[in-house]
Amino acid sequence: MQIPFLARAAAALLAAALPALAAAQGYPSKPIKIIVPYSPGGTTDLLARLVGQKLTERMGQPVIVDNKPGANGMIGTDAVAKAAPDGYTLGIASPGSHGANASLYKGTITYDTLKDFTPVTQAVTAPFLLVVHPSLGVSTVKELVAAAKSKPGEISYASGGSGSSQHMAMELFKTMAGVDLTHVPYKGSAASYPDLLGGTVKAEIDVLPTALPHVKSGKLKVLATGSPKRLTLLPEVPTIAESGVPGYESTSWYGFVAPANLPKDVLAKLYAEISRALQQPDVVEKLTSAGVIVVASKPEEFSAFIKSEVDKAAKVVKAANIKPD
């Protein structure tokens, strides 16, 4: 007597699954949009456009990059969270959008960092450089720490705004090194450089692509990197961890996410195509030239990584009592 009921139940389940299966098999059948929650011209924009071009070539549909900057990445990221989970809207995730914002804007953030997205892949990591203006008169991390301890609060540092990856990296440094530096926030790290290069502010931790040209020109001095080991590009530059702040590690990163509940077949196809694009020699060369390192992690690895970033950022926000601008 149970067989007809079981048969009907199985048929119902199959019927419910068929539309999603059919959609996955026919994917993509229309243009795909990648939302970049920051302004054009930065590393996130470059990443989206390089990968988007490869996806266009491989998947037979146009991939459109849509820049939606504002609110430390929350405007564009919210648009991704609220899009249909069909694989036609992707977003670029960063330490702000999928790290610090959860704690920094607790109570006002309009998306759930851990529940409203399907992580696809951590695409790249961007090493940090700790740089200072030559007028500060320090050449090593130990000398910076000594100078900061001799005059608490008198040495200023710049960042791209409260809760930005630069801000979080320096606050972590302050906590671990036991120093007091004065934060001067700007509307984006690029906006901080006129004052940093002029010596109005004395230090900054920023991603390699932005900071390195000024180091090469001699206008800034690099003290160390925030990476866990020395960079192939700068083998003579020590890490912060080996320079008197053991255990310090902070890098920026960028990855691809989709709305929550993305069909598994669509996720698998997106991961395969994006990771393939990231490993193409011309893409690797352009990203390496821009100062970032290709990661192309698996979806489950990226999911765990985002969780760890949210937890790490929460500790820094609490310890430093960081407030939004």
mmCIF file of C-alpha atoms in Angstrom:
data_model
loop_
_atom_site.group_PDB
_atom_site.id
_atom_site.type_symbol
_atom_site.label_atom_id
_atom_site.label_comp_id
_atom_site.label_asym_id
_atom_site.label_seq_id
_atom_site.Cartn_x
_atom_site.Cartn_y
_atom_site.Cartn_z
ATOM 1 C CA MET A 1 0.000 0.000 0.000
ATOM 2 C CA GLN A 2 2.966 2.310 0.520
ATOM 3 C CA ILE A 3 4.401 1.799 -2.958
ATOM 4 C CA PRO A 4 2.054 4.201 -4.805
ATOM 5 C CA PHE A 5 2.675 6.859 -2.128
ATOM 6 C CA LEU A 6 6.441 6.414 -2.393
ATOM 7 C CA ALA A 7 6.251 6.493 -6.173
ATOM 8 C CA ARG A 8 4.236 9.708 -6.102
ATOM 9 C CA ALA A 9 6.698 11.240 -3.624
ATOM 10 C CA ALA A 10 9.657 10.266 -5.779
ATOM 11 C CA ALA A 11 7.933 11.664 -8.845
ATOM 12 C CA ALA A 12 7.224 14.915 -7.028
ATOM 13 C CA LEU A 13 10.849 15.249 -5.953
ATOM 14 C CA LEU A 14 12.041 14.552 -9.483
ATOM 15 C CA ALA A 15 9.629 17.109 -10.905
ATOM 16 C CA ALA A 16 10.848 19.718 -8.450
ATOM 17 C CA ALA A 17 14.481 19.023 -9.320
ATOM 18 C CA LEU A 18 14.055 19.018 -13.105
ATOM 19 C CA PRO A 19 13.834 22.825 -13.615
ATOM 20 C CA ALA A 20 17.061 23.403 -11.667
ATOM 21 C CA LEU A 21 18.765 20.528 -13.481
ATOM 22 C CA ALA A 22 17.631 21.810 -16.847
ATOM 23 C CA ALA A 23 18.789 25.317 -15.961
ATOM 24 C CA ALA A 24 22.193 24.012 -14.926
ATOM 25 C CA GLN A 25 22.585 21.968 -18.107
ATOM 26 C CA GLY A 26 21.676 24.967 -20.260
ATOM 27 C CA TYR A 27 23.815 27.414 -18.301
ATOM 28 C CA PRO A 28 24.657 30.021 -19.374
ATOM 29 C CA SER A 29 21.958 31.045 -21.824
ATOM 30 C CA LYS A 30 22.201 34.822 -21.320
ATOM 31 C CA PRO A 31 24.775 37.449 -20.233
ATOM 32 C CA ILE A 32 26.465 37.143 -16.831
ATOM 33 C CA LYS A 33 27.074 40.166 -14.617
ATOM 34 C CA ILE A 34 29.996 40.581 -12.209
ATOM 35 C CA ILE A 35 29.306 43.274 -9.627
ATOM 36 C CA VAL A 36 32.432 45.015 -8.354
ATOM 37 C CA PRO A 37 31.565 46.888 -5.139
ATOM 38 C CA TYR A 38 34.382 49.395 -5.675
ATOM 39 C CA SER A 39 35.319 52.068 -8.192
ATOM 40 C CA PRO A 40 36.810 51.246 -11.617
ATOM 41 C CA GLY A 41 40.565 51.084 -11.969
ATOM 42 C CA GLY A 42 41.531 49.132 -8.856
ATOM 43 C CA THR A 43 42.672 45.555 -8.361
ATOM 44 C CA THR A 44 39.108 44.265 -7.934
ATOM 45 C CA ASP A 45 38.108 45.867 -11.231
ATOM 46 C CA LEU A 46 41.147 44.423 -13.031
ATOM 47 C CA LEU A 47 40.410 40.953 -11.658
ATOM 48 C CA ALA A 48 36.758 41.061 -12.716
ATOM 49 C CA ARG A 49 37.598 42.240 -16.231
ATOM 50 C CA LEU A 50 40.411 39.735 -16.831
ATOM 51 C CA VAL A 51 38.310 36.796 -15.662
ATOM 52 C CA GLY A 52 35.184 38.169 -17.341
ATOM 53 C CA GLN A 53 36.918 38.246 -20.724
ATOM 54 C CA LYS A 54 38.012 34.622 -20.366
ATOM 55 C CA LEU A 55 34.517 33.546 -19.313
ATOM 56 C CA THR A 56 33.067 35.328 -22.331
ATOM 57 C CA GLU A 57 35.411 33.416 -24.615
ATOM 58 C CA ARG A 58 34.788 30.041 -22.969
ATOM 59 C CA MET A 59 31.101 30.192 -22.061
ATOM 60 C CA GLY A 60 29.742 31.868 -25.173
ATOM 61 C CA GLN A 61 27.865 34.644 -23.373
ATOM 62 C CA PRO A 62 28.913 38.244 -22.647
ATOM 63 C CA VAL A 63 30.214 38.885 -19.127
ATOM 64 C CA ILE A 64 29.481 42.438 -18.000
ATOM 65 C CA VAL A 65 31.402 44.153 -15.210
ATOM 66 C CA ASP A 66 29.168 46.453 -13.164
ATOM 67 C CA ASN A 67 30.893 48.795 -10.680
ATOM 68 C CA LYS A 68 28.692 49.676 -7.695
ATOM 69 C CA PRO A 69 30.970 51.465 -5.192
ATOM 70 C CA GLY A 70 30.024 52.925 -1.839
ATOM 71 C CA ALA A 71 29.681 52.245 1.902
ATOM 72 C CA ASN A 72 32.905 50.219 2.175
ATOM 73 C CA GLY A 73 31.644 47.803 -0.465
ATOM 74 C CA MET A 74 28.205 47.257 1.042
ATOM 75 C CA ILE A 75 26.130 48.741 -1.794
ATOM 76 C CA GLY A 76 27.430 46.412 -4.484
ATOM 77 C CA THR A 77 27.659 43.430 -2.148
ATOM 78 C CA ASP A 78 24.046 43.880 -1.062
ATOM 79 C CA ALA A 79 23.026 43.843 -4.739
ATOM 80 C CA VAL A 80 24.717 40.449 -5.125
ATOM 81 C CA ALA A 81 23.026 39.080 -1.995
ATOM 82 C CA LYS A 82 19.597 40.081 -3.278
ATOM 83 C CA ALA A 83 20.058 38.786 -6.845
ATOM 84 C CA ALA A 84 18.505 35.550 -8.093
ATOM 85 C CA PRO A 85 20.665 32.481 -7.325
ATOM 86 C CA ASP A 86 20.866 31.399 -10.950
ATOM 87 C CA GLY A 87 24.513 32.019 -11.806
ATOM 88 C CA TYR A 88 23.868 35.190 -13.790
ATOM 89 C CA THR A 89 24.990 37.550 -11.023
ATOM 90 C CA LEU A 90 28.392 37.243 -9.382
ATOM 91 C CA GLY A 91 30.249 39.580 -7.083
ATOM 92 C CA ILE A 92 33.791 40.353 -6.007
ATOM 93 C CA ALA A 93 34.378 39.728 -2.287
ATOM 94 C CA SER A 94 37.092 41.469 -0.271
ATOM 95 C CA PRO A 95 38.294 41.815 3.343
ATOM 96 C CA GLY A 96 35.876 44.715 3.772
ATOM 97 C CA SER A 97 32.744 43.322 2.163
ATOM 98 C CA HIS A 98 33.222 39.806 3.558
ATOM 99 C CA GLY A 99 35.294 40.474 6.648
ATOM 100 C CA ALA A 100 35.270 43.689 8.622
ATOM 101 C CA ASN A 101 31.816 44.939 7.636
ATOM 102 C CA ALA A 102 30.045 42.240 9.630
ATOM 103 C CA SER A 103 31.465 43.687 12.875
ATOM 104 C CA LEU A 104 32.026 47.294 11.892
ATOM 105 C CA TYR A 105 28.414 47.818 10.780
ATOM 106 C CA LYS A 106 26.772 45.328 13.125
ATOM 107 C CA GLY A 107 23.087 46.179 13.376
ATOM 108 C CA THR A 108 22.986 48.207 10.172
ATOM 109 C CA ILE A 109 24.598 45.945 7.554
ATOM 110 C CA THR A 110 21.937 44.849 5.068
ATOM 111 C CA TYR A 111 23.288 41.375 4.271
ATOM 112 C CA ASP A 112 24.509 38.365 6.229
ATOM 113 C CA THR A 113 28.117 37.722 5.269
ATOM 114 C CA LEU A 114 27.970 34.001 6.017
ATOM 115 C CA LYS A 115 24.406 33.131 4.957
ATOM 116 C CA ASP A 116 23.578 35.284 1.942
ATOM 117 C CA PHE A 117 26.301 34.106 -0.442
ATOM 118 C CA THR A 118 27.675 31.067 -2.208
ATOM 119 C CA PRO A 119 31.479 31.334 -2.165
ATOM 120 C CA VAL A 120 32.919 30.300 -5.544
ATOM 121 C CA THR A 121 36.672 30.832 -5.208
ATOM 122 C CA GLN A 122 39.244 33.004 -3.483
ATOM 123 C CA ALA A 123 40.846 34.269 -6.650
ATOM 124 C CA VAL A 124 43.940 36.101 -5.459
ATOM 125 C CA THR A 125 45.810 37.380 -2.455
ATOM 126 C CA ALA A 126 47.426 40.823 -2.403
ATOM 127 C CA PRO A 127 50.444 41.151 -0.076
ATOM 128 C CA PHE A 128 50.668 44.165 2.211
ATOM 129 C CA LEU A 129 53.706 46.393 2.507
ATOM 130 C CA LEU A 130 54.443 48.449 5.618
ATOM 131 C CA VAL A 131 55.788 51.735 4.274
ATOM 132 C CA VAL A 132 56.919 54.964 5.917
ATOM 133 C CA HIS A 133 57.883 58.439 4.781
ATOM 134 C CA PRO A 134 61.675 58.872 4.804
ATOM 135 C CA SER A 135 61.342 61.887 7.132
ATOM 136 C CA LEU A 136 60.301 59.534 9.934
ATOM 137 C CA GLY A 137 63.925 58.392 10.073
ATOM 138 C CA VAL A 138 63.329 54.663 10.589
ATOM 139 C CA SER A 139 64.573 51.794 8.434
ATOM 140 C CA THR A 140 63.235 48.703 10.217
ATOM 141 C CA VAL A 141 60.113 47.540 12.024
ATOM 142 C CA LYS A 142 62.019 47.459 15.307
ATOM 143 C CA GLU A 143 63.024 51.099 14.811
ATOM 144 C CA LEU A 144 59.400 52.039 14.040
ATOM 145 C CA VAL A 145 58.201 50.257 17.179
ATOM 146 C CA ALA A 146 60.886 51.978 19.271
ATOM 147 C CA ALA A 147 59.997 55.389 17.842
ATOM 148 C CA ALA A 148 56.277 54.806 18.459
ATOM 149 C CA LYS A 149 56.908 53.719 22.055
ATOM 150 C CA SER A 150 59.076 56.767 22.716
ATOM 151 C CA LYS A 151 56.314 59.152 21.598
ATOM 152 C CA PRO A 152 52.909 57.425 21.932
ATOM 153 C CA GLY A 153 50.236 58.730 19.565
ATOM 154 C CA GLU A 154 52.536 61.193 17.806
ATOM 155 C CA ILE A 155 53.221 59.074 14.704
ATOM 156 C CA SER A 156 50.275 59.084 12.300
ATOM 157 C CA TYR A 157 49.310 56.490 9.733
ATOM 158 C CA ALA A 158 46.946 56.631 6.778
ATOM 159 C CA SER A 159 44.306 54.177 5.574
ATOM 160 C CA GLY A 160 41.547 53.933 3.019
ATOM 161 C CA GLY A 161 38.926 54.550 5.723
ATOM 162 C CA SER A 162 37.670 53.034 8.948
ATOM 163 C CA GLY A 163 37.276 49.304 8.530
ATOM 164 C CA SER A 164 39.280 49.218 5.303
ATOM 165 C CA SER A 165 41.799 46.430 4.840
ATOM 166 C CA GLN A 166 44.634 48.925 5.403
ATOM 167 C CA HIS A 167 43.070 50.087 8.666
ATOM 168 C CA MET A 168 42.500 46.560 9.944
ATOM 169 C CA ALA A 169 46.058 45.514 9.051
ATOM 170 C CA MET A 170 47.606 48.443 10.926
ATOM 171 C CA GLU A 171 45.355 48.034 13.957
ATOM 172 C CA LEU A 172 46.416 44.394 14.132
ATOM 173 C CA PHE A 173 50.039 45.564 13.962
ATOM 174 C CA LYS A 174 49.456 48.105 16.732
ATOM 175 C CA THR A 175 47.884 45.495 18.992
ATOM 176 C CA MET A 176 50.559 42.870 18.424
ATOM 177 C CA ALA A 177 53.478 45.325 18.604
ATOM 178 C CA GLY A 178 52.053 47.159 21.608
ATOM 179 C CA VAL A 179 52.305 50.639 20.090
ATOM 180 C CA ASP A 180 50.044 53.670 19.797
ATOM 181 C CA LEU A 181 49.804 55.215 16.317
ATOM 182 C CA THR A 182 47.223 57.825 15.299
ATOM 183 C CA HIS A 183 44.825 56.790 12.529
ATOM 184 C CA VAL A 184 44.084 59.249 9.706
ATOM 185 C CA PRO A 185 41.319 57.813 7.469
ATOM 186 C CA TYR A 186 40.825 58.772 3.817
ATOM 187 C CA LYS A 187 38.171 57.962 1.250
ATOM 188 C CA GLY A 188 40.140 55.162 -0.346
ATOM 189 C CA SER A 189 43.852 54.428 -0.089
ATOM 190 C CA ALA A 190 44.630 56.328 -3.296
ATOM 191 C CA ALA A 191 43.349 59.507 -1.636
ATOM 192 C CA SER A 192 45.878 59.079 1.188
ATOM 193 C CA TYR A 193 48.975 59.217 -0.991
ATOM 194 C CA PRO A 194 49.324 62.978 -1.492
ATOM 195 C CA ASP A 195 49.608 63.396 2.295
ATOM 196 C CA LEU A 196 51.717 60.259 2.738
ATOM 197 C CA LEU A 197 54.149 61.252 -0.007
ATOM 198 C CA GLY A 198 54.276 64.775 1.376
ATOM 199 C CA GLY A 199 55.066 63.540 4.876
ATOM 200 C CA THR A 200 51.917 64.914 6.501
ATOM 201 C CA VAL A 201 51.181 61.355 7.614
ATOM 202 C CA LYS A 202 54.115 59.087 8.243
ATOM 203 C CA ALA A 203 53.122 55.482 7.609
ATOM 204 C CA GLU A 204 50.678 53.115 5.963
ATOM 205 C CA ILE A 205 50.121 49.423 5.379
ATOM 206 C CA ASP A 206 48.824 49.037 1.849
ATOM 207 C CA VAL A 207 48.657 46.434 -0.894
ATOM 208 C CA LEU A 208 51.778 45.925 -2.957
ATOM 209 C CA PRO A 209 50.297 47.144 -6.288
ATOM 210 C CA THR A 210 49.525 50.559 -4.783
ATOM 211 C CA ALA A 211 52.553 51.048 -2.548
ATOM 212 C CA LEU A 212 55.406 49.534 -4.570
ATOM 213 C CA PRO A 213 55.668 52.220 -7.291
ATOM 214 C CA HIS A 214 56.300 54.839 -4.596
ATOM 215 C CA VAL A 215 58.920 52.622 -2.969
ATOM 216 C CA LYS A 216 60.680 52.203 -6.301
ATOM 217 C CA SER A 217 60.638 55.966 -6.851
ATOM 218 C CA GLY A 218 62.298 56.482 -3.465
ATOM 219 C CA LYS A 219 59.426 58.569 -2.112
ATOM 220 C CA LEU A 220 58.529 55.919 0.468
ATOM 221 C CA LYS A 221 60.594 53.381 2.392
ATOM 222 C CA VAL A 222 59.393 49.785 2.766
ATOM 223 C CA LEU A 223 60.062 48.213 6.153
ATOM 224 C CA ALA A 224 58.422 44.798 5.802
ATOM 225 C CA THR A 225 55.658 42.735 4.242
ATOM 226 C CA GLY A 226 52.538 41.450 5.987
ATOM 227 C CA SER A 227 52.741 38.076 4.258
ATOM 228 C CA PRO A 228 53.611 34.829 6.098
ATOM 229 C CA LYS A 229 56.853 34.499 4.133
ATOM 230 C CA ARG A 230 59.074 36.744 2.045
ATOM 231 C CA LEU A 231 57.831 37.663 -1.414
ATOM 232 C CA THR A 232 59.574 36.357 -4.517
ATOM 233 C CA LEU A 233 59.221 39.828 -5.983
ATOM 234 C CA LEU A 234 60.964 41.438 -2.968
ATOM 235 C CA PRO A 235 63.198 38.746 -1.466
ATOM 236 C CA GLU A 236 65.319 41.281 0.415
ATOM 237 C CA VAL A 237 62.317 42.687 2.331
ATOM 238 C CA PRO A 238 61.613 40.833 5.602
ATOM 239 C CA THR A 239 58.175 39.964 6.909
ATOM 240 C CA ILE A 240 56.692 41.835 9.858
ATOM 241 C CA ALA A 241 56.656 38.533 11.754
ATOM 242 C CA GLU A 242 60.412 38.056 11.433
ATOM 243 C CA SER A 243 61.047 41.721 12.241
ATOM 244 C CA GLY A 244 60.042 41.695 15.887
ATOM 245 C CA VAL A 245 56.278 41.054 15.746
ATOM 246 C CA PRO A 246 56.101 37.231 15.759
ATOM 247 C CA GLY A 247 52.874 35.710 14.487
ATOM 248 C CA TYR A 248 51.802 38.776 12.540
ATOM 249 C CA GLU A 249 50.131 37.983 9.227
ATOM 250 C CA SER A 250 47.809 40.145 7.171
ATOM 251 C CA THR A 251 47.172 40.178 3.453
ATOM 252 C CA SER A 252 44.397 41.546 1.328
ATOM 253 C CA TRP A 253 42.432 39.165 -0.875
ATOM 254 C CA TYR A 254 39.698 39.085 -3.483
ATOM 255 C CA GLY A 255 37.363 36.345 -4.635
ATOM 256 C CA PHE A 256 34.149 35.527 -6.455
ATOM 257 C CA VAL A 257 30.819 34.935 -4.734
ATOM 258 C CA ALA A 258 27.253 34.326 -5.917
ATOM 259 C CA PRO A 259 23.916 34.648 -4.108
ATOM 260 C CA ALA A 260 23.063 31.943 -1.562
ATOM 261 C CA ASN A 261 21.490 28.672 -2.726
ATOM 262 C CA LEU A 262 23.255 28.586 -6.086
ATOM 263 C CA PRO A 263 22.527 25.203 -7.752
ATOM 264 C CA LYS A 264 25.450 22.838 -7.238
ATOM 265 C CA ASP A 265 25.873 22.134 -10.950
ATOM 266 C CA VAL A 266 26.065 25.859 -11.715
ATOM 267 C CA LEU A 267 28.543 26.362 -8.877
ATOM 268 C CA ALA A 268 30.695 23.521 -10.185
ATOM 269 C CA LYS A 269 30.716 25.001 -13.681
ATOM 270 C CA LEU A 270 31.508 28.501 -12.451
ATOM 271 C CA TYR A 271 34.328 27.280 -10.243
ATOM 272 C CA ALA A 272 35.804 25.195 -13.075
ATOM 273 C CA GLU A 273 35.691 28.071 -15.556
ATOM 274 C CA ILE A 274 36.885 30.804 -13.173
ATOM 275 C CA SER A 275 39.748 28.702 -11.799
ATOM 276 C CA ARG A 276 40.733 27.796 -15.356
ATOM 277 C CA ALA A 277 40.686 31.486 -16.333
ATOM 278 C CA LEU A 278 42.841 32.410 -13.342
ATOM 279 C CA GLN A 279 45.485 29.901 -14.380
ATOM 280 C CA GLN A 280 45.831 31.048 -17.983
ATOM 281 C CA PRO A 281 49.410 32.294 -18.568
ATOM 282 C CA ASP A 282 48.368 35.735 -19.801
ATOM 283 C CA VAL A 283 46.026 36.243 -16.835
ATOM 284 C CA VAL A 284 48.682 35.080 -14.357
ATOM 285 C CA GLU A 285 51.208 37.442 -15.965
ATOM 286 C CA LYS A 286 48.885 40.442 -15.759
ATOM 287 C CA LEU A 287 47.853 39.715 -12.174
ATOM 288 C CA THR A 288 51.447 39.098 -11.108
ATOM 289 C CA SER A 289 52.478 42.359 -12.744
ATOM 290 C CA ALA A 290 49.735 44.045 -10.739
ATOM 291 C CA GLY A 291 51.265 42.636 -7.549
ATOM 292 C CA VAL A 292 48.761 39.923 -6.675
ATOM 293 C CA ILE A 293 49.156 36.153 -6.358
ATOM 294 C CA VAL A 294 46.685 33.690 -7.885
ATOM 295 C CA VAL A 295 45.025 31.322 -5.374
ATOM 296 C CA ALA A 296 41.966 29.788 -7.120
ATOM 297 C CA SER A 297 40.785 27.930 -3.988
ATOM 298 C CA LYS A 298 37.891 25.478 -3.985
ATOM 299 C CA PRO A 299 34.408 26.717 -2.947
ATOM 300 C CA GLU A 300 34.483 24.905 0.402
ATOM 301 C CA GLU A 301 37.961 26.283 1.130
ATOM 302 C CA PHE A 302 36.820 29.813 0.331
ATOM 303 C CA SER A 303 33.774 29.388 2.549
ATOM 304 C CA ALA A 304 35.970 28.400 5.513
ATOM 305 C CA PHE A 305 38.374 31.233 4.719
ATOM 306 C CA ILE A 306 35.590 33.855 4.765
ATOM 307 C CA LYS A 307 34.430 32.541 8.152
ATOM 308 C CA SER A 308 37.968 32.885 9.508
ATOM 309 C CA GLU A 309 38.256 36.418 8.112
ATOM 310 C CA VAL A 310 34.982 37.473 9.764
ATOM 311 C CA ASP A 311 36.176 36.064 13.085
ATOM 312 C CA LYS A 312 39.617 37.695 12.807
ATOM 313 C CA ALA A 313 38.136 41.070 11.871
ATOM 314 C CA ALA A 314 35.705 40.910 14.798
ATOM 315 C CA LYS A 315 38.602 40.545 17.238
ATOM 316 C CA VAL A 316 40.480 43.499 15.722
ATOM 317 C CA VAL A 317 37.374 45.724 15.653
ATOM 318 C CA LYS A 318 36.669 44.948 19.305
ATOM 319 C CA ALA A 319 40.262 45.293 20.511
ATOM 320 C CA ALA A 320 40.812 48.583 18.712
ATOM 321 C CA ASN A 321 37.245 49.861 19.295
ATOM 322 C CA ILE A 322 36.977 50.712 15.584
ATOM 323 C CA LYS A 323 33.972 52.783 14.572
ATOM 324 C CA PRO A 324 32.693 53.620 11.065
ATOM 325 C CA ASP A 325 33.717 56.985 9.582
#
